[in-house]
mmCIF file with all atom_site columns, C-alpha atoms in Angstrom:
data_model
loop_
_atom_site.group_PDB
_atom_site.id
_atom_site.type_symbol
_atom_site.label_atom_id
_atom_site.label_alt_id
_atom_site.label_comp_id
_atom_site.label_asym_id
_atom_site.label_entity_id
_atom_site.label_seq_id
_atom_site.pdbx_PDB_ins_code
_atom_site.Cartn_x
_atom_site.Cartn_y
_atom_site.Cartn_z
_atom_site.occupancy
_atom_site.B_iso_or_equiv
_atom_site.pdbx_formal_charge
_atom_site.auth_seq_id
_atom_site.auth_comp_id
_atom_site.auth_asym_id
_atom_site.auth_atom_id
_atom_site.pdbx_PDB_model_num
ATOM 1   C CA . GLN A 1 1   ? 93.673  136.691 79.449 1.00 0.00 ? 1   GLN A CA 1
ATOM 2   C CA . VAL A 1 2   ? 95.032  133.902 77.037 1.00 0.00 ? 2   VAL A CA 1
ATOM 3   C CA . GLN A 1 3   ? 93.471  130.544 76.389 1.00 0.00 ? 3   GLN A CA 1
ATOM 4   C CA . LEU A 1 4   ? 95.420  127.547 74.673 1.00 0.00 ? 4   LEU A CA 1
ATOM 5   C CA . VAL A 1 5   ? 92.498  125.110 73.247 1.00 0.00 ? 5   VAL A CA 1
ATOM 6   C CA . GLU A 1 6   ? 93.923  121.898 72.257 1.00 0.00 ? 6   GLU A CA 1
ATOM 7   C CA . SER A 1 7   ? 92.031  119.328 70.162 1.00 0.00 ? 7   SER A CA 1
ATOM 8   C CA . GLY A 1 8   ? 92.849  116.037 67.967 1.00 0.00 ? 8   GLY A CA 1
ATOM 9   C CA . GLY A 1 9   ? 93.685  113.419 70.795 1.00 0.00 ? 9   GLY A CA 1
ATOM 10  C CA . GLY A 1 10  ? 91.917  110.052 71.044 1.00 0.00 ? 10  GLY A CA 1
ATOM 11  C CA . LEU A 1 11  ? 92.401  106.232 70.386 1.00 0.00 ? 11  LEU A CA 1
ATOM 12  C CA . VAL A 1 12  ? 94.469  105.107 67.557 1.00 0.00 ? 12  VAL A CA 1
ATOM 13  C CA . GLN A 1 13  ? 95.841  101.728 66.870 1.00 0.00 ? 13  GLN A CA 1
ATOM 14  C CA . PRO A 1 14  ? 99.453  100.945 66.569 1.00 0.00 ? 14  PRO A CA 1
ATOM 15  C CA . GLY A 1 15  ? 101.241 102.491 63.351 1.00 0.00 ? 15  GLY A CA 1
ATOM 16  C CA . GLY A 1 16  ? 98.488  104.879 62.814 1.00 0.00 ? 16  GLY A CA 1
ATOM 17  C CA . SER A 1 17  ? 98.185  108.680 62.895 1.00 0.00 ? 17  SER A CA 1
ATOM 18  C CA . LEU A 1 18  ? 96.830  111.543 64.692 1.00 0.00 ? 18  LEU A CA 1
ATOM 19  C CA . ARG A 1 19  ? 97.021  115.267 64.082 1.00 0.00 ? 19  ARG A CA 1
ATOM 20  C CA . LEU A 1 20  ? 96.915  117.574 67.320 1.00 0.00 ? 20  LEU A CA 1
ATOM 21  C CA . SER A 1 21  ? 95.871  121.445 67.088 1.00 0.00 ? 21  SER A CA 1
ATOM 22  C CA . CYS A 1 22  ? 96.312  124.009 69.585 1.00 0.00 ? 22  CYS A CA 1
ATOM 23  C CA . ALA A 1 23  ? 94.780  127.212 69.151 1.00 0.00 ? 23  ALA A CA 1
ATOM 24  C CA . ALA A 1 24  ? 95.826  130.398 71.118 1.00 0.00 ? 24  ALA A CA 1
ATOM 25  C CA . SER A 1 25  ? 93.248  133.166 71.855 1.00 0.00 ? 25  SER A CA 1
ATOM 26  C CA . GLY A 1 26  ? 92.990  136.535 74.015 1.00 0.00 ? 26  GLY A CA 1
ATOM 27  C CA . SER A 1 27  ? 95.122  139.701 74.439 1.00 0.00 ? 27  SER A CA 1
ATOM 28  C CA . ILE A 1 28  ? 98.153  138.595 72.451 1.00 0.00 ? 28  ILE A CA 1
ATOM 29  C CA . LEU A 1 29  ? 100.745 140.839 71.099 1.00 0.00 ? 29  LEU A CA 1
ATOM 30  C CA . SER A 1 30  ? 102.683 138.113 69.668 1.00 0.00 ? 30  SER A CA 1
ATOM 31  C CA . ILE A 1 31  ? 103.823 134.495 70.256 1.00 0.00 ? 31  ILE A CA 1
ATOM 32  C CA . ASN A 1 32  ? 107.077 133.242 70.504 1.00 0.00 ? 32  ASN A CA 1
ATOM 33  C CA . ALA A 1 33  ? 108.122 129.565 70.809 1.00 0.00 ? 33  ALA A CA 1
ATOM 34  C CA . MET A 1 34  ? 105.102 127.312 70.807 1.00 0.00 ? 34  MET A CA 1
ATOM 35  C CA . GLY A 1 35  ? 105.505 123.632 71.736 1.00 0.00 ? 35  GLY A CA 1
ATOM 36  C CA . TRP A 1 36  ? 104.062 120.311 72.814 1.00 0.00 ? 36  TRP A CA 1
ATOM 37  C CA . TYR A 1 37  ? 105.090 118.392 75.918 1.00 0.00 ? 37  TYR A CA 1
ATOM 38  C CA . ARG A 1 38  ? 103.966 115.081 77.011 1.00 0.00 ? 38  ARG A CA 1
ATOM 39  C CA . LEU A 1 39  ? 103.150 113.399 80.490 1.00 0.00 ? 39  LEU A CA 1
ATOM 40  C CA . ALA A 1 40  ? 102.721 109.616 80.135 1.00 0.00 ? 40  ALA A CA 1
ATOM 41  C CA . ARG A 1 41  ? 101.840 107.499 83.731 1.00 0.00 ? 41  ARG A CA 1
ATOM 42  C CA . GLY A 1 42  ? 105.073 106.852 85.476 1.00 0.00 ? 42  GLY A CA 1
ATOM 43  C CA . LYS A 1 43  ? 106.914 109.040 83.668 1.00 0.00 ? 43  LYS A CA 1
ATOM 44  C CA . GLU A 1 44  ? 108.357 112.675 83.827 1.00 0.00 ? 44  GLU A CA 1
ATOM 45  C CA . ARG A 1 45  ? 107.056 115.411 81.567 1.00 0.00 ? 45  ARG A CA 1
ATOM 46  C CA . GLU A 1 46  ? 109.017 115.656 78.469 1.00 0.00 ? 46  GLU A CA 1
ATOM 47  C CA . LEU A 1 47  ? 109.313 118.252 75.182 1.00 0.00 ? 47  LEU A CA 1
ATOM 48  C CA . VAL A 1 48  ? 108.246 116.386 72.513 1.00 0.00 ? 48  VAL A CA 1
ATOM 49  C CA . ALA A 1 49  ? 108.607 119.250 69.398 1.00 0.00 ? 49  ALA A CA 1
ATOM 50  C CA . ALA A 1 50  ? 109.030 122.875 69.627 1.00 0.00 ? 50  ALA A CA 1
ATOM 51  C CA . ILE A 1 51  ? 108.784 125.556 66.660 1.00 0.00 ? 51  ILE A CA 1
ATOM 52  C CA . THR A 1 52  ? 109.981 129.098 66.968 1.00 0.00 ? 52  THR A CA 1
ATOM 53  C CA . SER A 1 53  ? 108.072 132.139 65.264 1.00 0.00 ? 53  SER A CA 1
ATOM 54  C CA . GLY A 1 54  ? 110.580 131.946 62.460 1.00 0.00 ? 54  GLY A CA 1
ATOM 55  C CA . GLY A 1 55  ? 109.759 128.018 61.866 1.00 0.00 ? 55  GLY A CA 1
ATOM 56  C CA . SER A 1 56  ? 112.596 126.455 63.376 1.00 0.00 ? 56  SER A CA 1
ATOM 57  C CA . THR A 1 57  ? 111.965 123.087 64.866 1.00 0.00 ? 57  THR A CA 1
ATOM 58  C CA . THR A 1 58  ? 113.178 120.796 67.672 1.00 0.00 ? 58  THR A CA 1
ATOM 59  C CA . TYR A 1 59  ? 112.176 117.495 68.562 1.00 0.00 ? 59  TYR A CA 1
ATOM 60  C CA . ALA A 1 60  ? 112.793 114.882 70.965 1.00 0.00 ? 60  ALA A CA 1
ATOM 61  C CA . ASP A 1 61  ? 114.940 111.873 69.659 1.00 0.00 ? 61  ASP A CA 1
ATOM 62  C CA . SER A 1 62  ? 112.144 109.250 70.275 1.00 0.00 ? 62  SER A CA 1
ATOM 63  C CA . VAL A 1 63  ? 109.588 111.086 67.912 1.00 0.00 ? 63  VAL A CA 1
ATOM 64  C CA . LYS A 1 64  ? 112.370 112.484 65.174 1.00 0.00 ? 64  LYS A CA 1
ATOM 65  C CA . GLY A 1 65  ? 111.108 111.199 61.713 1.00 0.00 ? 65  GLY A CA 1
ATOM 66  C CA . ARG A 1 66  ? 107.386 110.282 62.705 1.00 0.00 ? 66  ARG A CA 1
ATOM 67  C CA . PHE A 1 67  ? 106.352 113.491 64.261 1.00 0.00 ? 67  PHE A CA 1
ATOM 68  C CA . THR A 1 68  ? 106.177 117.129 62.439 1.00 0.00 ? 68  THR A CA 1
ATOM 69  C CA . ILE A 1 69  ? 105.199 120.454 64.180 1.00 0.00 ? 69  ILE A CA 1
ATOM 70  C CA . SER A 1 70  ? 104.067 123.326 62.438 1.00 0.00 ? 70  SER A CA 1
ATOM 71  C CA . ARG A 1 71  ? 102.344 126.956 63.124 1.00 0.00 ? 71  ARG A CA 1
ATOM 72  C CA . ASP A 1 72  ? 99.986  129.114 61.682 1.00 0.00 ? 72  ASP A CA 1
ATOM 73  C CA . ASN A 1 73  ? 100.887 132.379 63.000 1.00 0.00 ? 73  ASN A CA 1
ATOM 74  C CA . ALA A 1 74  ? 98.044  134.336 61.606 1.00 0.00 ? 74  ALA A CA 1
ATOM 75  C CA . LYS A 1 75  ? 95.967  131.931 63.661 1.00 0.00 ? 75  LYS A CA 1
ATOM 76  C CA . ASN A 1 76  ? 97.796  131.597 66.515 1.00 0.00 ? 76  ASN A CA 1
ATOM 77  C CA . THR A 1 77  ? 97.695  127.735 66.288 1.00 0.00 ? 77  THR A CA 1
ATOM 78  C CA . VAL A 1 78  ? 100.459 125.161 66.336 1.00 0.00 ? 78  VAL A CA 1
ATOM 79  C CA . TYR A 1 79  ? 99.699  121.629 65.200 1.00 0.00 ? 79  TYR A CA 1
ATOM 80  C CA . LEU A 1 80  ? 101.457 118.223 65.826 1.00 0.00 ? 80  LEU A CA 1
ATOM 81  C CA . GLN A 1 81  ? 101.472 115.409 63.051 1.00 0.00 ? 81  GLN A CA 1
ATOM 82  C CA . MET A 1 82  ? 101.893 112.216 64.549 1.00 0.00 ? 82  MET A CA 1
ATOM 83  C CA . ASN A 1 83  ? 102.803 109.256 62.412 1.00 0.00 ? 83  ASN A CA 1
ATOM 84  C CA . SER A 1 84  ? 103.834 105.500 63.188 1.00 0.00 ? 84  SER A CA 1
ATOM 85  C CA . LEU A 1 85  ? 102.717 105.859 66.552 1.00 0.00 ? 85  LEU A CA 1
ATOM 86  C CA . ASN A 1 86  ? 103.427 103.054 69.018 1.00 0.00 ? 86  ASN A CA 1
ATOM 87  C CA . ALA A 1 87  ? 102.118 102.396 72.447 1.00 0.00 ? 87  ALA A CA 1
ATOM 88  C CA . GLU A 1 88  ? 105.314 104.414 74.178 1.00 0.00 ? 88  GLU A CA 1
ATOM 89  C CA . ASP A 1 89  ? 103.596 107.487 72.414 1.00 0.00 ? 89  ASP A CA 1
ATOM 90  C CA . THR A 1 90  ? 100.563 107.120 74.869 1.00 0.00 ? 90  THR A CA 1
ATOM 91  C CA . ALA A 1 91  ? 100.303 110.064 77.105 1.00 0.00 ? 91  ALA A CA 1
ATOM 92  C CA . VAL A 1 92  ? 98.397  113.529 77.784 1.00 0.00 ? 92  VAL A CA 1
ATOM 93  C CA . TYR A 1 93  ? 99.645  116.066 75.432 1.00 0.00 ? 93  TYR A CA 1
ATOM 94  C CA . TYR A 1 94  ? 99.998  119.710 76.458 1.00 0.00 ? 94  TYR A CA 1
ATOM 95  C CA . CYS A 1 95  ? 100.577 122.501 74.253 1.00 0.00 ? 95  CYS A CA 1
ATOM 96  C CA . ASN A 1 96  ? 102.661 125.520 75.403 1.00 0.00 ? 96  ASN A CA 1
ATOM 97  C CA . ALA A 1 97  ? 103.193 129.008 74.165 1.00 0.00 ? 97  ALA A CA 1
ATOM 98  C CA . GLU A 1 98  ? 105.277 131.722 74.942 1.00 0.00 ? 98  GLU A CA 1
ATOM 99  C CA . VAL A 1 99  ? 103.022 134.677 74.912 1.00 0.00 ? 99  VAL A CA 1
ATOM 100 C CA . MET A 1 100 ? 103.437 138.398 74.681 1.00 0.00 ? 100 MET A CA 1
ATOM 101 C CA . ILE A 1 101 ? 100.898 140.437 76.229 1.00 0.00 ? 101 ILE A CA 1
ATOM 102 C CA . ALA A 1 102 ? 100.286 144.101 76.302 1.00 0.00 ? 102 ALA A CA 1
ATOM 103 C CA . GLY A 1 103 ? 101.627 145.409 79.471 1.00 0.00 ? 103 GLY A CA 1
ATOM 104 C CA . GLU A 1 104 ? 102.703 142.518 80.911 1.00 0.00 ? 104 GLU A CA 1
ATOM 105 C CA . GLY A 1 105 ? 105.743 141.097 78.758 1.00 0.00 ? 105 GLY A CA 1
ATOM 106 C CA . THR A 1 106 ? 106.032 137.668 78.160 1.00 0.00 ? 106 THR A CA 1
ATOM 107 C CA . ARG A 1 107 ? 104.468 134.604 80.021 1.00 0.00 ? 107 ARG A CA 1
ATOM 108 C CA . ASP A 1 108 ? 104.349 130.929 79.354 1.00 0.00 ? 108 ASP A CA 1
ATOM 109 C CA . TYR A 1 109 ? 100.615 129.591 78.611 1.00 0.00 ? 109 TYR A CA 1
ATOM 110 C CA . TRP A 1 110 ? 99.557  125.994 78.828 1.00 0.00 ? 110 TRP A CA 1
ATOM 111 C CA . GLY A 1 111 ? 96.494  124.249 77.386 1.00 0.00 ? 111 GLY A CA 1
ATOM 112 C CA . GLN A 1 112 ? 94.345  121.670 79.081 1.00 0.00 ? 112 GLN A CA 1
ATOM 113 C CA . GLY A 1 113 ? 95.991  118.610 78.013 1.00 0.00 ? 113 GLY A CA 1
ATOM 114 C CA . THR A 1 114 ? 94.666  116.030 75.290 1.00 0.00 ? 114 THR A CA 1
ATOM 115 C CA . GLN A 1 115 ? 94.926  112.276 75.503 1.00 0.00 ? 115 GLN A CA 1
ATOM 116 C CA . VAL A 1 116 ? 96.659  110.138 73.069 1.00 0.00 ? 116 VAL A CA 1
ATOM 117 C CA . THR A 1 117 ? 95.937  106.590 73.573 1.00 0.00 ? 117 THR A CA 1
ATOM 118 C CA . VAL A 1 118 ? 97.889  103.847 70.929 1.00 0.00 ? 118 VAL A CA 1
ATOM 119 C CA . SER A 1 119 ? 96.398  100.764 71.797 1.00 0.00 ? 119 SER A CA 1
ATOM 120 C CA . SER A 1 120 ? 95.297  98.019  69.543 1.00 0.00 ? 120 SER A CA 1
#
């Protein structure tokens, strides 16, 4: 019913930048919070950044000042601008959205994941 499609991952050199996008589609009444998580090899999944429908944001300490989350509510899309990337940012990045669907209430949905690799 609801799909989250991510794009923008890839290979980048240390110090470089990438911009991730995640578009939600389907039987959506509204979307509350949207966010990005990442899963690195040998580590637990962590919240990278999140943004409410009103635009309030939160960031992991490790990305503050380097990453910026934003969203376009008209397009049901969330973005993650990542600057000054380093090897510790290498991970699979997953988009998450808290979606309200007619007759079903609110559910969490996940994207398929996009690989970000920071390497020289």
